[in-house]
Coordinates of C-alpha atoms and ligand atoms in Angstrom, one line a residue:
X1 CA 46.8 26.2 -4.4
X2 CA 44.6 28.8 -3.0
X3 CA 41.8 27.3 -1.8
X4 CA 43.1 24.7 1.1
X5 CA 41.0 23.5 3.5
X6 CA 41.8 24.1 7.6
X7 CA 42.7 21.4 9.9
X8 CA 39.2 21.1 11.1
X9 CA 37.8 21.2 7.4
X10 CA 40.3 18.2 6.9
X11 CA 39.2 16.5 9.9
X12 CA 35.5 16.8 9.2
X13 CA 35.6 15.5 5.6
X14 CA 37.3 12.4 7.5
X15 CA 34.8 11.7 10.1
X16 CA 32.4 12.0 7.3
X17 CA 34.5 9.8 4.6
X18 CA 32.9 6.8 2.8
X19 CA 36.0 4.2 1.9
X20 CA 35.5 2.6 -1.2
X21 CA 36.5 -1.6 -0.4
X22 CA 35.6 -3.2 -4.2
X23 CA 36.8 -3.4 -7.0
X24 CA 35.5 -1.6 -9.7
X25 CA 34.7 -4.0 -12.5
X26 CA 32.7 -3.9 -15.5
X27 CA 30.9 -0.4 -14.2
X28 CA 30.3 -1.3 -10.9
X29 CA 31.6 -2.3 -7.2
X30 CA 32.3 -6.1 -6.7
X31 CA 33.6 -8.3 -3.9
X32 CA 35.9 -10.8 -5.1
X33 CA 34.5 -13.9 -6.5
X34 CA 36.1 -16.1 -3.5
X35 CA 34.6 -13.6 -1.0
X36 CA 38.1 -12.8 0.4
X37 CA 39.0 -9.4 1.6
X38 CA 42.2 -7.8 3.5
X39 CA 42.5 -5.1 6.4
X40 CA 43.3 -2.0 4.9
X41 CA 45.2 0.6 7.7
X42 CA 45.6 4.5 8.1
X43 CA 49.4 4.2 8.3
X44 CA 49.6 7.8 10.4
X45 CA 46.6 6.3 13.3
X46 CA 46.9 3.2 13.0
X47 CA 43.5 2.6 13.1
X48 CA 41.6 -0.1 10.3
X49 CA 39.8 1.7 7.6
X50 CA 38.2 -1.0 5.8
X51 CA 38.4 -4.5 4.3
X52 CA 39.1 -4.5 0.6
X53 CA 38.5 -6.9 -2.0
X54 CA 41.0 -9.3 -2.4
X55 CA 40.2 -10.5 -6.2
X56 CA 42.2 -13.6 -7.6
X57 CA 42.9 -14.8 -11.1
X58 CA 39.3 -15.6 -12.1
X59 CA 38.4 -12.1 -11.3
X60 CA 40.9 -11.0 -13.5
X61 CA 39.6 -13.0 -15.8
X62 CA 36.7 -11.5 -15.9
X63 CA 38.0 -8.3 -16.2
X64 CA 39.8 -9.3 -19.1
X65 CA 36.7 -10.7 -20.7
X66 CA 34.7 -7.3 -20.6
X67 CA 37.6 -5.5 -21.5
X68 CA 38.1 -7.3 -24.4
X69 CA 34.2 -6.8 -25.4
X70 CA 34.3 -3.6 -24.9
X71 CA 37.1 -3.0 -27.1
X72 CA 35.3 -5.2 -29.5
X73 CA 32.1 -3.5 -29.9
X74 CA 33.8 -0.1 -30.9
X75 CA 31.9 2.0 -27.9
X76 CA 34.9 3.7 -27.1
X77 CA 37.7 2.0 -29.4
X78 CA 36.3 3.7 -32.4
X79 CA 34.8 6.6 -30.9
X80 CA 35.5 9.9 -32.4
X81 CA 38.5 10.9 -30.8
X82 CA 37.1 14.1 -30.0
X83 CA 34.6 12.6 -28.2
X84 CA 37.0 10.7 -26.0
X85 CA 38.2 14.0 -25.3
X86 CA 35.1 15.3 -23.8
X87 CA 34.6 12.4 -22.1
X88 CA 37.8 12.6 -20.0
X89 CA 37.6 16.6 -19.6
X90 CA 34.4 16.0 -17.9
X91 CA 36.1 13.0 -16.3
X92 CA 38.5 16.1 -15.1
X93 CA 35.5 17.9 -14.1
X94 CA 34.4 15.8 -11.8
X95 CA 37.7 15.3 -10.0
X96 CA 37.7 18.8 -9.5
X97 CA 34.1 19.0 -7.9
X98 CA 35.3 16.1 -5.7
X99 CA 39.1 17.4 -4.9
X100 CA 39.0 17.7 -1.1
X101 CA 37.3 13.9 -0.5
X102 CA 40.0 12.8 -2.9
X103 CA 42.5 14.3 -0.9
X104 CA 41.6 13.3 2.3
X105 CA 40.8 9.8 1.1
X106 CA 44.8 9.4 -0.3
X107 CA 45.8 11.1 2.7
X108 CA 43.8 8.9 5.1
X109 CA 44.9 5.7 2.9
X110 CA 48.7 6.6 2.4
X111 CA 49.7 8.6 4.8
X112 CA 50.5 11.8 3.1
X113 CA 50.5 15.3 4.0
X114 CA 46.6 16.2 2.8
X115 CA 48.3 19.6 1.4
X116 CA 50.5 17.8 -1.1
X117 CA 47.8 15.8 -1.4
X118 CA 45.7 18.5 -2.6
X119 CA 48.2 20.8 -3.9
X120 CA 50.2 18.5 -5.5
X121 CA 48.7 14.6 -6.2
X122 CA 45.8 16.1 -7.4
X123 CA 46.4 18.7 -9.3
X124 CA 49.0 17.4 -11.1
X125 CA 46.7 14.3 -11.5
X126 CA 44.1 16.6 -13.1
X127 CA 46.8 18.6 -15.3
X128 CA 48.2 14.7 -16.6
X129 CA 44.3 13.5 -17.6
X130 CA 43.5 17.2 -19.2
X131 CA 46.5 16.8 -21.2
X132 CA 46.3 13.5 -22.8
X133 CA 42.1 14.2 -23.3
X134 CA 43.7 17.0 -25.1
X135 CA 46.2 15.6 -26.9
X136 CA 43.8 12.7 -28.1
X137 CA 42.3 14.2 -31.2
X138 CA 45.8 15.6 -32.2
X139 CA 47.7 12.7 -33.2
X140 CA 48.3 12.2 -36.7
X141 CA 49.5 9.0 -38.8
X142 CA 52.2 9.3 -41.2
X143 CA 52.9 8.4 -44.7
X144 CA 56.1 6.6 -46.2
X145 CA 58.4 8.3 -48.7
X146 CA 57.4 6.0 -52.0
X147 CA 57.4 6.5 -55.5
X148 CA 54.1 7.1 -57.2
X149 CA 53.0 3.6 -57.8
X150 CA 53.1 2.9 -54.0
X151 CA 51.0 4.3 -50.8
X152 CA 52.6 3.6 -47.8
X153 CA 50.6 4.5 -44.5
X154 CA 52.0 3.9 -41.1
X155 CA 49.1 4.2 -38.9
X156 CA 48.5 3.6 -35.1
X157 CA 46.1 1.8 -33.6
X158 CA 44.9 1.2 -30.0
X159 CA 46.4 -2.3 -28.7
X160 CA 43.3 -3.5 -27.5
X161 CA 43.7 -4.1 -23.5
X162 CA 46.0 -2.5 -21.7
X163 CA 47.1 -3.5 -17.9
X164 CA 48.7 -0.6 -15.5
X165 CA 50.1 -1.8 -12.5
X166 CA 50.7 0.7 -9.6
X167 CA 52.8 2.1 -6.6
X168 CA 51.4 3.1 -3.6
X169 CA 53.5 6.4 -3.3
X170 CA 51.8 8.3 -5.5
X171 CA 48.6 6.5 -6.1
X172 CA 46.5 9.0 -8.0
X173 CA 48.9 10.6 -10.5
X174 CA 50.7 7.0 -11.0
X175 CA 46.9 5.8 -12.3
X176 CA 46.7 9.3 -14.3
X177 CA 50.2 8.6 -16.0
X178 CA 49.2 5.5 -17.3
X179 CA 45.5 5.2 -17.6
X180 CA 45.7 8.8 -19.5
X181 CA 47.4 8.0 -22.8
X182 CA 45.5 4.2 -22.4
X183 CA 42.4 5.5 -22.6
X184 CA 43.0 8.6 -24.8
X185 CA 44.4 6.1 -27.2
X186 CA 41.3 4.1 -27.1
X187 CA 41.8 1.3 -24.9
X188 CA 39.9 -0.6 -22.2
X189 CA 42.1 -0.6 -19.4
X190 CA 42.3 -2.5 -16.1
X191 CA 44.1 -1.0 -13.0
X192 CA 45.7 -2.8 -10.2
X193 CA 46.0 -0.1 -7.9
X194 CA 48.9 -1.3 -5.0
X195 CA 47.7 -3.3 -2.6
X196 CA 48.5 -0.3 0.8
X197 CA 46.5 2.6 -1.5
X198 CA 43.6 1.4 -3.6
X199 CA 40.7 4.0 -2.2
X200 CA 41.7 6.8 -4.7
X201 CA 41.6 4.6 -7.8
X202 CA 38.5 3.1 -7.1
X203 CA 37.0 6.3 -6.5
X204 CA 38.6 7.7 -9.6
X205 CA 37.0 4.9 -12.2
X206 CA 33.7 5.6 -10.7
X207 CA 34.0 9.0 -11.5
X208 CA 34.9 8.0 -14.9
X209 CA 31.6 6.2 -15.4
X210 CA 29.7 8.7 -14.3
X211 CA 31.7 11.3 -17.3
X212 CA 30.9 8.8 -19.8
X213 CA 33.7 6.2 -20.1
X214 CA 31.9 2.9 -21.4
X215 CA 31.4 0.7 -18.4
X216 CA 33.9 -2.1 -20.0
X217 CA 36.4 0.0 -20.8
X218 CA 37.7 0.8 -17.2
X219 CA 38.1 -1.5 -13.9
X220 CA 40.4 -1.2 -10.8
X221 CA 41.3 -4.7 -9.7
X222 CA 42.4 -4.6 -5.9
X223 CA 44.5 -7.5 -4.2
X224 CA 47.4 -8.8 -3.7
X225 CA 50.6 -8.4 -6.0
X226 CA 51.3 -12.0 -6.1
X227 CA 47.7 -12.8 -7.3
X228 CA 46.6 -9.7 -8.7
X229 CA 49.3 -9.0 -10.9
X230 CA 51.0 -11.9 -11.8
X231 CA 47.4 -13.1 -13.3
X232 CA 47.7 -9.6 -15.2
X233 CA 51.3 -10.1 -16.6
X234 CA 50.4 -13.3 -17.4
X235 CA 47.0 -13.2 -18.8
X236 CA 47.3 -13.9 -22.7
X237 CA 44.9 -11.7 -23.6
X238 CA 46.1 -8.6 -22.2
X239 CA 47.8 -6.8 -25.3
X240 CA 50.3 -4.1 -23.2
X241 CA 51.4 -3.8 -19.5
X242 CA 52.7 -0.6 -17.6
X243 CA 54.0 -1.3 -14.5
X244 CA 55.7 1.5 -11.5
X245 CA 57.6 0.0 -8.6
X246 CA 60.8 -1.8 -7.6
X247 CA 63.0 -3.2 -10.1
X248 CA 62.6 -6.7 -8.4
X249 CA 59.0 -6.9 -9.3
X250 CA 59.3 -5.2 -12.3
X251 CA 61.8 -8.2 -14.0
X252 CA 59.0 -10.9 -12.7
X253 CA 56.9 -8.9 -15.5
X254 CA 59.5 -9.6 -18.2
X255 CA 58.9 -13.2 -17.5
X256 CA 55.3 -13.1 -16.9
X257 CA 55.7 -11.8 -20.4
X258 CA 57.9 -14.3 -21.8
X259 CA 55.9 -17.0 -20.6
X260 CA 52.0 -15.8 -21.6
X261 CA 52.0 -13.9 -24.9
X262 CA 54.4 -11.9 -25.6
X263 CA 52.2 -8.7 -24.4
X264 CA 54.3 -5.3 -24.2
X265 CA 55.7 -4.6 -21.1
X266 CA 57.0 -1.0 -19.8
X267 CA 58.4 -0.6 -16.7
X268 CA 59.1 2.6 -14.5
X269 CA 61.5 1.0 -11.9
X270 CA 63.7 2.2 -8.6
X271 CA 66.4 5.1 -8.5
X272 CA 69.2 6.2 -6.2
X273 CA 69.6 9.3 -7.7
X274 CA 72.2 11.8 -7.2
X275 CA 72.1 15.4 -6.6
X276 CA 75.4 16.2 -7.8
X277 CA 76.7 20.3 -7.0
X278 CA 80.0 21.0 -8.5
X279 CA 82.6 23.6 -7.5
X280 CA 81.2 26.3 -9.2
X281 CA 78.0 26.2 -7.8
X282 CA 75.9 29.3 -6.6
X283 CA 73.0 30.4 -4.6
X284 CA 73.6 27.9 -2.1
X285 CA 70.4 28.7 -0.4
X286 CA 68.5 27.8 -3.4
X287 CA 70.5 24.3 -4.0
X288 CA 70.0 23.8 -0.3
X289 CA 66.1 24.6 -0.9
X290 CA 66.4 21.7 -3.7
X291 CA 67.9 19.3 -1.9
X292 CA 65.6 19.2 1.2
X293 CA 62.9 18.8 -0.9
X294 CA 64.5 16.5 -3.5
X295 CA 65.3 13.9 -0.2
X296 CA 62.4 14.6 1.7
X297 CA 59.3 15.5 0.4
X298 CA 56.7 12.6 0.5
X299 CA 58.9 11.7 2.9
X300 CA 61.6 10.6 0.4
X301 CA 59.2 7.6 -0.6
X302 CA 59.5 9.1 -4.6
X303 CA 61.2 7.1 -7.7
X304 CA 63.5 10.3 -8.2
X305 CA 64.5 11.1 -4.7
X306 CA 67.6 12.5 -4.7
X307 CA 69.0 10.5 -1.9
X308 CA 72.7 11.3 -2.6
X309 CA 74.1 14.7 -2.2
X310 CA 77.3 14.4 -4.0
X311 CA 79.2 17.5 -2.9
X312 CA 82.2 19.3 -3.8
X313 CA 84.5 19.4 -1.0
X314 CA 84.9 23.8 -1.7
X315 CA 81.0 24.2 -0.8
X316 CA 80.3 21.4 1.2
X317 CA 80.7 22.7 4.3
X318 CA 78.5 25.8 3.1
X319 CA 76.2 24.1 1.3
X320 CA 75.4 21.1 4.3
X321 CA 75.3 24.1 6.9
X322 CA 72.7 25.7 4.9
X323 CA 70.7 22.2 4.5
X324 CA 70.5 21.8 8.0
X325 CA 69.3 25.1 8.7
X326 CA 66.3 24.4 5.6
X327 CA 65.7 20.7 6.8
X328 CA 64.3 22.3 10.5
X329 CA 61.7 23.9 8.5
X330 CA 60.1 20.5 7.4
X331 CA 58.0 19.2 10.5
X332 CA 56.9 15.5 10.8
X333 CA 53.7 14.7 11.8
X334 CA 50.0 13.8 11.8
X335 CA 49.1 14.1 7.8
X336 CA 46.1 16.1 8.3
X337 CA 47.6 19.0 9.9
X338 CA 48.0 22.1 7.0
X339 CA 51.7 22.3 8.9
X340 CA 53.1 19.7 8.5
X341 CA 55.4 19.0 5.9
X342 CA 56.0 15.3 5.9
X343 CA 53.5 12.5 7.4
X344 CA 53.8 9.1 8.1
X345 CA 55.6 6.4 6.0
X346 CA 53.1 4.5 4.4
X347 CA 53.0 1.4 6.4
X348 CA 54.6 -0.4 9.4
X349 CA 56.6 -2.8 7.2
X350 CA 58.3 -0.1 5.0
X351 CA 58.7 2.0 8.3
X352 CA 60.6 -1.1 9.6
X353 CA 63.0 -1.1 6.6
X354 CA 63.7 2.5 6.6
X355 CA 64.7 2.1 10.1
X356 CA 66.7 -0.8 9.2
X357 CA 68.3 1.0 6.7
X358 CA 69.0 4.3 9.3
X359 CA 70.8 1.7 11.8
X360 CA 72.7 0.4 9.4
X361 CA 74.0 4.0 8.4
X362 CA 74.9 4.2 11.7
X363 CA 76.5 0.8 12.2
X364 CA 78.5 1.6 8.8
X365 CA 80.5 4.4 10.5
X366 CA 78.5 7.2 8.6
X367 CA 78.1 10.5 11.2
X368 CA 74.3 11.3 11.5
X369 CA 74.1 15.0 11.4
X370 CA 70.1 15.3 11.6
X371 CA 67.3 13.1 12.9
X372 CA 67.5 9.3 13.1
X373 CA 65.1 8.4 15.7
X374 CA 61.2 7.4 14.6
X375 CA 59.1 9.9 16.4
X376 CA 56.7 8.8 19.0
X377 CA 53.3 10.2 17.5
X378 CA 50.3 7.9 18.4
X379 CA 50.6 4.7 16.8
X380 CA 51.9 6.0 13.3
X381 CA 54.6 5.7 11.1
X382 CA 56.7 8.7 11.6
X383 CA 60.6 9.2 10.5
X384 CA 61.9 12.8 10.5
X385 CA 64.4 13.9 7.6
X386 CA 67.6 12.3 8.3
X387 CA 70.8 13.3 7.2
X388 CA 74.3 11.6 7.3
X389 CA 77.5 12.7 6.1
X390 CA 80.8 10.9 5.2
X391 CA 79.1 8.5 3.7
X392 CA 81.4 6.5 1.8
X393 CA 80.8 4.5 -1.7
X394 CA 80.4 1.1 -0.4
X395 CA 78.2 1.8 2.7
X396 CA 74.4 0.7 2.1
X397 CA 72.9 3.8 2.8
X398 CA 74.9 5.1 -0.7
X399 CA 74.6 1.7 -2.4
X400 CA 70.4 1.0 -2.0
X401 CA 67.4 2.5 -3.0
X402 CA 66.1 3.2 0.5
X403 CA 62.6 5.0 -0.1
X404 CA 62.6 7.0 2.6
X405 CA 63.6 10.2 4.2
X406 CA 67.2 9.5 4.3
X407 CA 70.3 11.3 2.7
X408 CA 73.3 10.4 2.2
X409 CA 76.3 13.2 2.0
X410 CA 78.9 12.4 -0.3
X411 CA 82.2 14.8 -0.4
X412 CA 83.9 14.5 -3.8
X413 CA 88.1 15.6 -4.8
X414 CA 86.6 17.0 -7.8
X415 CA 84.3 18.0 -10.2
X416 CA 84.9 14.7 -12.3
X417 CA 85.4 12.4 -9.0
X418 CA 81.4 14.2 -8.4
X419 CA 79.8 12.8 -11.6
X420 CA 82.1 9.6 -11.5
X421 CA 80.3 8.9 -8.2
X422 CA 77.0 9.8 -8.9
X423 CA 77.2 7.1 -12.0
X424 CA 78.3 4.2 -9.9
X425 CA 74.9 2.8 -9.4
X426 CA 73.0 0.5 -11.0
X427 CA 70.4 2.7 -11.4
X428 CA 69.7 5.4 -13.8
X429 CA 66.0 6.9 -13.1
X430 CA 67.0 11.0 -12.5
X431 CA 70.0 13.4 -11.3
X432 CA 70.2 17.2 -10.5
X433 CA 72.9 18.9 -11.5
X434 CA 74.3 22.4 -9.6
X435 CA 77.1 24.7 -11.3
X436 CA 76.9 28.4 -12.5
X437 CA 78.6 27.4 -15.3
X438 CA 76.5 26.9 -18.1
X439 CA 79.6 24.4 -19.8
X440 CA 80.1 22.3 -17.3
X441 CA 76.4 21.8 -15.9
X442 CA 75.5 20.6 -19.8
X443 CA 78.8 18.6 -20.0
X444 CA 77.9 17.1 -16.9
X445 CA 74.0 16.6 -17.8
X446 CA 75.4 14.4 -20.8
X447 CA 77.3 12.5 -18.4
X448 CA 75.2 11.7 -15.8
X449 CA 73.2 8.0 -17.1
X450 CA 70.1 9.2 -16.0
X451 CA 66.2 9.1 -18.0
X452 CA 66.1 12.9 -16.9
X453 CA 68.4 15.2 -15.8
X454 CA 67.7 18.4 -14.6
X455 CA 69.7 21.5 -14.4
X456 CA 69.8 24.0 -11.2
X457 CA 67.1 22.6 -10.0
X458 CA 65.6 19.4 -8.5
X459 CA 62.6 17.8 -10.7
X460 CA 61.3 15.4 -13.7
X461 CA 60.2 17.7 -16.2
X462 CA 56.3 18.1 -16.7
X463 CA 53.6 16.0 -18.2
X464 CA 55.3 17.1 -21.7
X465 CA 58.3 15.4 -21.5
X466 CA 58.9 12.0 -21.0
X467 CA 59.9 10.1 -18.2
X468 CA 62.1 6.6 -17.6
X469 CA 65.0 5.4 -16.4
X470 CA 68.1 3.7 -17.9
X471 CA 70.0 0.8 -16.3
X472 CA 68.0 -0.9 -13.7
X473 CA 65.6 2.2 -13.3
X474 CA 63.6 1.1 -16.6
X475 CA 62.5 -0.7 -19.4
X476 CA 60.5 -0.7 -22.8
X477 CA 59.2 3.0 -23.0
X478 CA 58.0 6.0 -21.0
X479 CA 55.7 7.8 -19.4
X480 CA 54.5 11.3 -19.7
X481 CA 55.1 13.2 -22.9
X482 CA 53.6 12.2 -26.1
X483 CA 56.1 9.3 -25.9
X484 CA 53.6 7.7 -23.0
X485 CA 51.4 6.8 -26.6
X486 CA 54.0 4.1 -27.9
X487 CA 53.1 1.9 -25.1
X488 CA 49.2 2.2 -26.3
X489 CA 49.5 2.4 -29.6
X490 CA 50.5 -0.6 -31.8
X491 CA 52.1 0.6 -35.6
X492 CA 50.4 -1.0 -38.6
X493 CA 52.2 -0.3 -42.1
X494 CA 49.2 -0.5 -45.0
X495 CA 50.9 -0.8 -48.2
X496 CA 48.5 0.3 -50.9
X497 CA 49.6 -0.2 -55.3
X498 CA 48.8 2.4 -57.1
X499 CA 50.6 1.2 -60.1
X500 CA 48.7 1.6 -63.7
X501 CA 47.3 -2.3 -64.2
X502 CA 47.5 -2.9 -68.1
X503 CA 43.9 -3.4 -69.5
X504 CA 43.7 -7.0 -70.5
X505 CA 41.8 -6.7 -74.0
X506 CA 40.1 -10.0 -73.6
X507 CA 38.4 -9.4 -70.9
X508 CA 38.8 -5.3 -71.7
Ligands
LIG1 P1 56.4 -3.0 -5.6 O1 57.3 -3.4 -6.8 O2 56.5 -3.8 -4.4 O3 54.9 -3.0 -6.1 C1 54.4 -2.4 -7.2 C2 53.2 -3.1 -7.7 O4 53.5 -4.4 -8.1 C3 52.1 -3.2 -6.7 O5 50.8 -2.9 -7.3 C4 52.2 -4.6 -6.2 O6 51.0 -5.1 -5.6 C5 52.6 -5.3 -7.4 N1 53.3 -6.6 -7.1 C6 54.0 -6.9 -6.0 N2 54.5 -8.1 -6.1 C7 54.1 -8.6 -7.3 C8 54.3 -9.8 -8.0 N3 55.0 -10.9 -7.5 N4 53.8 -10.0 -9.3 C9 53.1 -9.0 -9.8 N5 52.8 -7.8 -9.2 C10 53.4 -7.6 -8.0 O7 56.8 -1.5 -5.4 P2 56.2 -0.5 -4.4 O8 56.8 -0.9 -3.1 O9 54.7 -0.4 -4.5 O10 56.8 0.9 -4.9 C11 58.0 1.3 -4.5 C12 59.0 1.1 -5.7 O11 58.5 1.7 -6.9 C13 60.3 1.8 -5.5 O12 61.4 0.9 -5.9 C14 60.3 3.0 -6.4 O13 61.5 3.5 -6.8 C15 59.4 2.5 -7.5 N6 58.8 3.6 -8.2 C16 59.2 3.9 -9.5 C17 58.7 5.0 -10.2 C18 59.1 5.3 -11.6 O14 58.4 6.0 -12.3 N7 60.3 4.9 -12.0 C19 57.7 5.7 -9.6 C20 57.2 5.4 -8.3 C21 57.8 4.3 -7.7

């Protein structure tokens, strides 16, 4: 983007900064019923920011309860669907008038670079709720193959309420994903942003009032997960849940399920995902340009990092030299600083684990070729990219999804010892694949067991194409795409006779 701001543009938004501390229920800010509240932190200062709302079940509950009016009375439910559509472009609008508070706000709250944060989270955040507004008056319903004596219609119809349960790593576009296709669909929808990065959202739904979305149609719910979201997987009249985060939360939603009604559940889960660079690979400086930012950028706390680098052993040595001399580029520090690269790790506990996880890789015999040391800025969070080589299959740093700016080099025998490595994982969320051949890069895209795999490059495809993970990495749907309306949408067959009654002459 063009138009970024300076470092003392940045600062001077923050000084100025309101943070929003409610939820956002039923069109306006509310404490939580019990009063209760929770210290929410600037990861990169460590300095408080506010005390949010720590809601419970019965403020679910009430959520629920104007959700399910709303839906009810039609206001937005059975709204043209053109109309939602110019409801959420101006929705769009309005982020855009307010992009650089937004972007300071998720930085302040999260801990990211405000660039990405602008370039990035937000735009792409924009782009995702654009996109499904646009797509909303373009769906159409099908009709079965009958004979004439028979109509059948398969039609889709909003589910009624729909629950979206958040990450904190990407806080804005993870709300977009979801809360896009919910409300193009014509949903009400309640939001449980994660408990580390709730500002953004709650901003966000105000700003959806204000375009016009009903007041019972949208509410971000802030507390804990425990509370918070386990009320919302097992509310029974919640119709669909969407859920981002770690696979081990992500099961307690299946059972949530199980045991409440039966309410869809999709869920975006963890990754260890390989960037896999056969023999034949070319334009090592462009693979190493993918990898650096496929491990590191937002500081490697992303679902598709590519945390393995699963190497032939004809370019490793090429390819790792070339990595090391891109990785110096990426500088670590204060998040508001146009400069930087990567900021601070989202909060002192994960910060703790990713160290845990970098002196284990060291423990484990792996030889640490780049950073590895937290760096001493202020009170923050700050890990610099961190690179280990011969890392070996079983060692925990290849094995777990660590979330953090950490990559693990892999050297393979050969092209099919690359790919046979890259699948022994339990999880299946994304892989890159490097070769100048066009044959084996699509053979080996077929064989990676991966949601999406992408070619050349590092990425997960755009807003147009679906996202998900096999194995442990997903469940029940995806996101993005046109696909992201299955989880929405509920299919209703209306089987109409047309057959010729014969006139009884009696009554005739
Ligand atoms: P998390 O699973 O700890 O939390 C996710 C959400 O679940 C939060 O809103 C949290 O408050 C809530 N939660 C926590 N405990 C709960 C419980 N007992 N019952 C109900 N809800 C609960 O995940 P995280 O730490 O926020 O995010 C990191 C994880 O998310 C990583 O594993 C990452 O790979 C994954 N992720 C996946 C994708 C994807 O699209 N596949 C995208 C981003 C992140």
């Amino acid at each position: 983007m063009s138009d970024l701001l300076t470092r003392e543009e940045y600062d001077a938004i923050a000084k100025e900064i309101s943070c929003p501390s409610n939820s956002w229920i039923n069109g306006k800010y509310t404490g939580a019923r019990s009063g209760k509240t929770y210290e929410n932190f600037n990861p990169a200062t460590g300095e408080k920011l506010c005390d949010i709302a720590a809601c419970e079940t019965e403020d679910v509950d009430y959520a629920v309860k104007k959700s399910r009016q709303a839906f009810a009375s039609g206001s937005w439910s059975r709204r043209h669907p053109s109309e939602r559509k110019e409801v959420m472009i101006k929705w769009v609008k309005l982020l855009k008038r307010n992009r650089y508070e937004l972007a300071v706000l998720e930085s302040l709250d999260s801990g990211k670079p405000v660039c990405d944060c602008a370039s990035i989270d937000l735009e792409e955040t924009m782009h995702c709720l654009a996109w499904y507004a646009e797509a909303a008056d373009k769906i159409y319903d099908k009709i079965a193959p009958t004979q004439d004596d028979a109509m059948g219609l398969i039609v889709r119809e909003p589910v009624g309420v729909a629950a979206c349960v958040l990450p904190w790593n990407f806080p804005m576009l993870m709300l977009a994903w979801k809360a896009g296709p919910a409300l193009a669909a014509g949903n009400s929808v309640i939001v449980k942003p994660a408990g580390q990065t709730s500002m953004t959202a709650l901003r966000l739904a105000e700003l959806a009032i204000e375009a016009g979305i009903p007041a019972g149609v949208f509410h971000v719910i802030t507390g804990g997960g425990a509370v918070v979201g386990k009320a919302l997987g097992e509310h029974p009249d919640i119709d669909t849940l969407s859920f981002t985060g770690s696979t081990e939360v992500g099961r307690l939603f299946l059972k949530y399920s199980a045991d409440s009604n039966l309410k869809k559940v999709t869920l975006e889960l963890g990754g260890k995902n390989p960037a896999v660079v056969l023999s034949d690979a070319e334009h090592l400086d462009a693979v190493a340009e993918h990898v650096v930012n496929a491990c590191f950028w937002n500081m490697g706390q992303n679902c598709t990092s590519n945390s393995r680098l699963i190497v032939h052993k004809d370019v490793k040595d090429e390819l790792l030299e070339k990595v090391l001399i891109k990785v110096r580029e990426w500088r670590t520090g204060d998040p508001l600083e146009p400069s930087n690269r990567l900021g601070s790790m989202v909060s002192k506990a994960h910060f703790d684990m990713v160290m845990g996880y970098i002196k284990k890789g060291k423990a484990e015999g792996a030889t640490l070729v780049h950073g590895g040391e937290a760096l001493n800025v202020g009170s923050g969070c700050f890990i610099p990219p961190t690179i280990f080589d011969n890392v070996t299959r079983e060692m925990t740093i290849a094995v777990d999804e660590i979330f953090g700016p950490v990559l693990a080099v892999m050297t393979a025998g050969s092209n099919e010892e690359a790919l046979q490595l890259a699948n022994e994982t339990c999880y299946g969320l994304q892989a890159s694949i490097f070769s100048s051949n066009v044959r084996n890069a699509l053979r080996g895209a077929k064989e990676l067991q991966a949601g999406t795999v992408t070619v050349n490059c590092y990425g997960e495809g755009d807003i147009s194409t679906p996202f998900g993970g096999m194995k442990h990495s997903g469940f029940g749907g995806r996101d993005n795409g046109l696909e992201a309306f299955d989880q929405y949408l509920e299919t209703k067959t209306i089987w109409v006779d047309l057959s010729e009654y014969e006139v009884d002459a009696e009554l005739g």
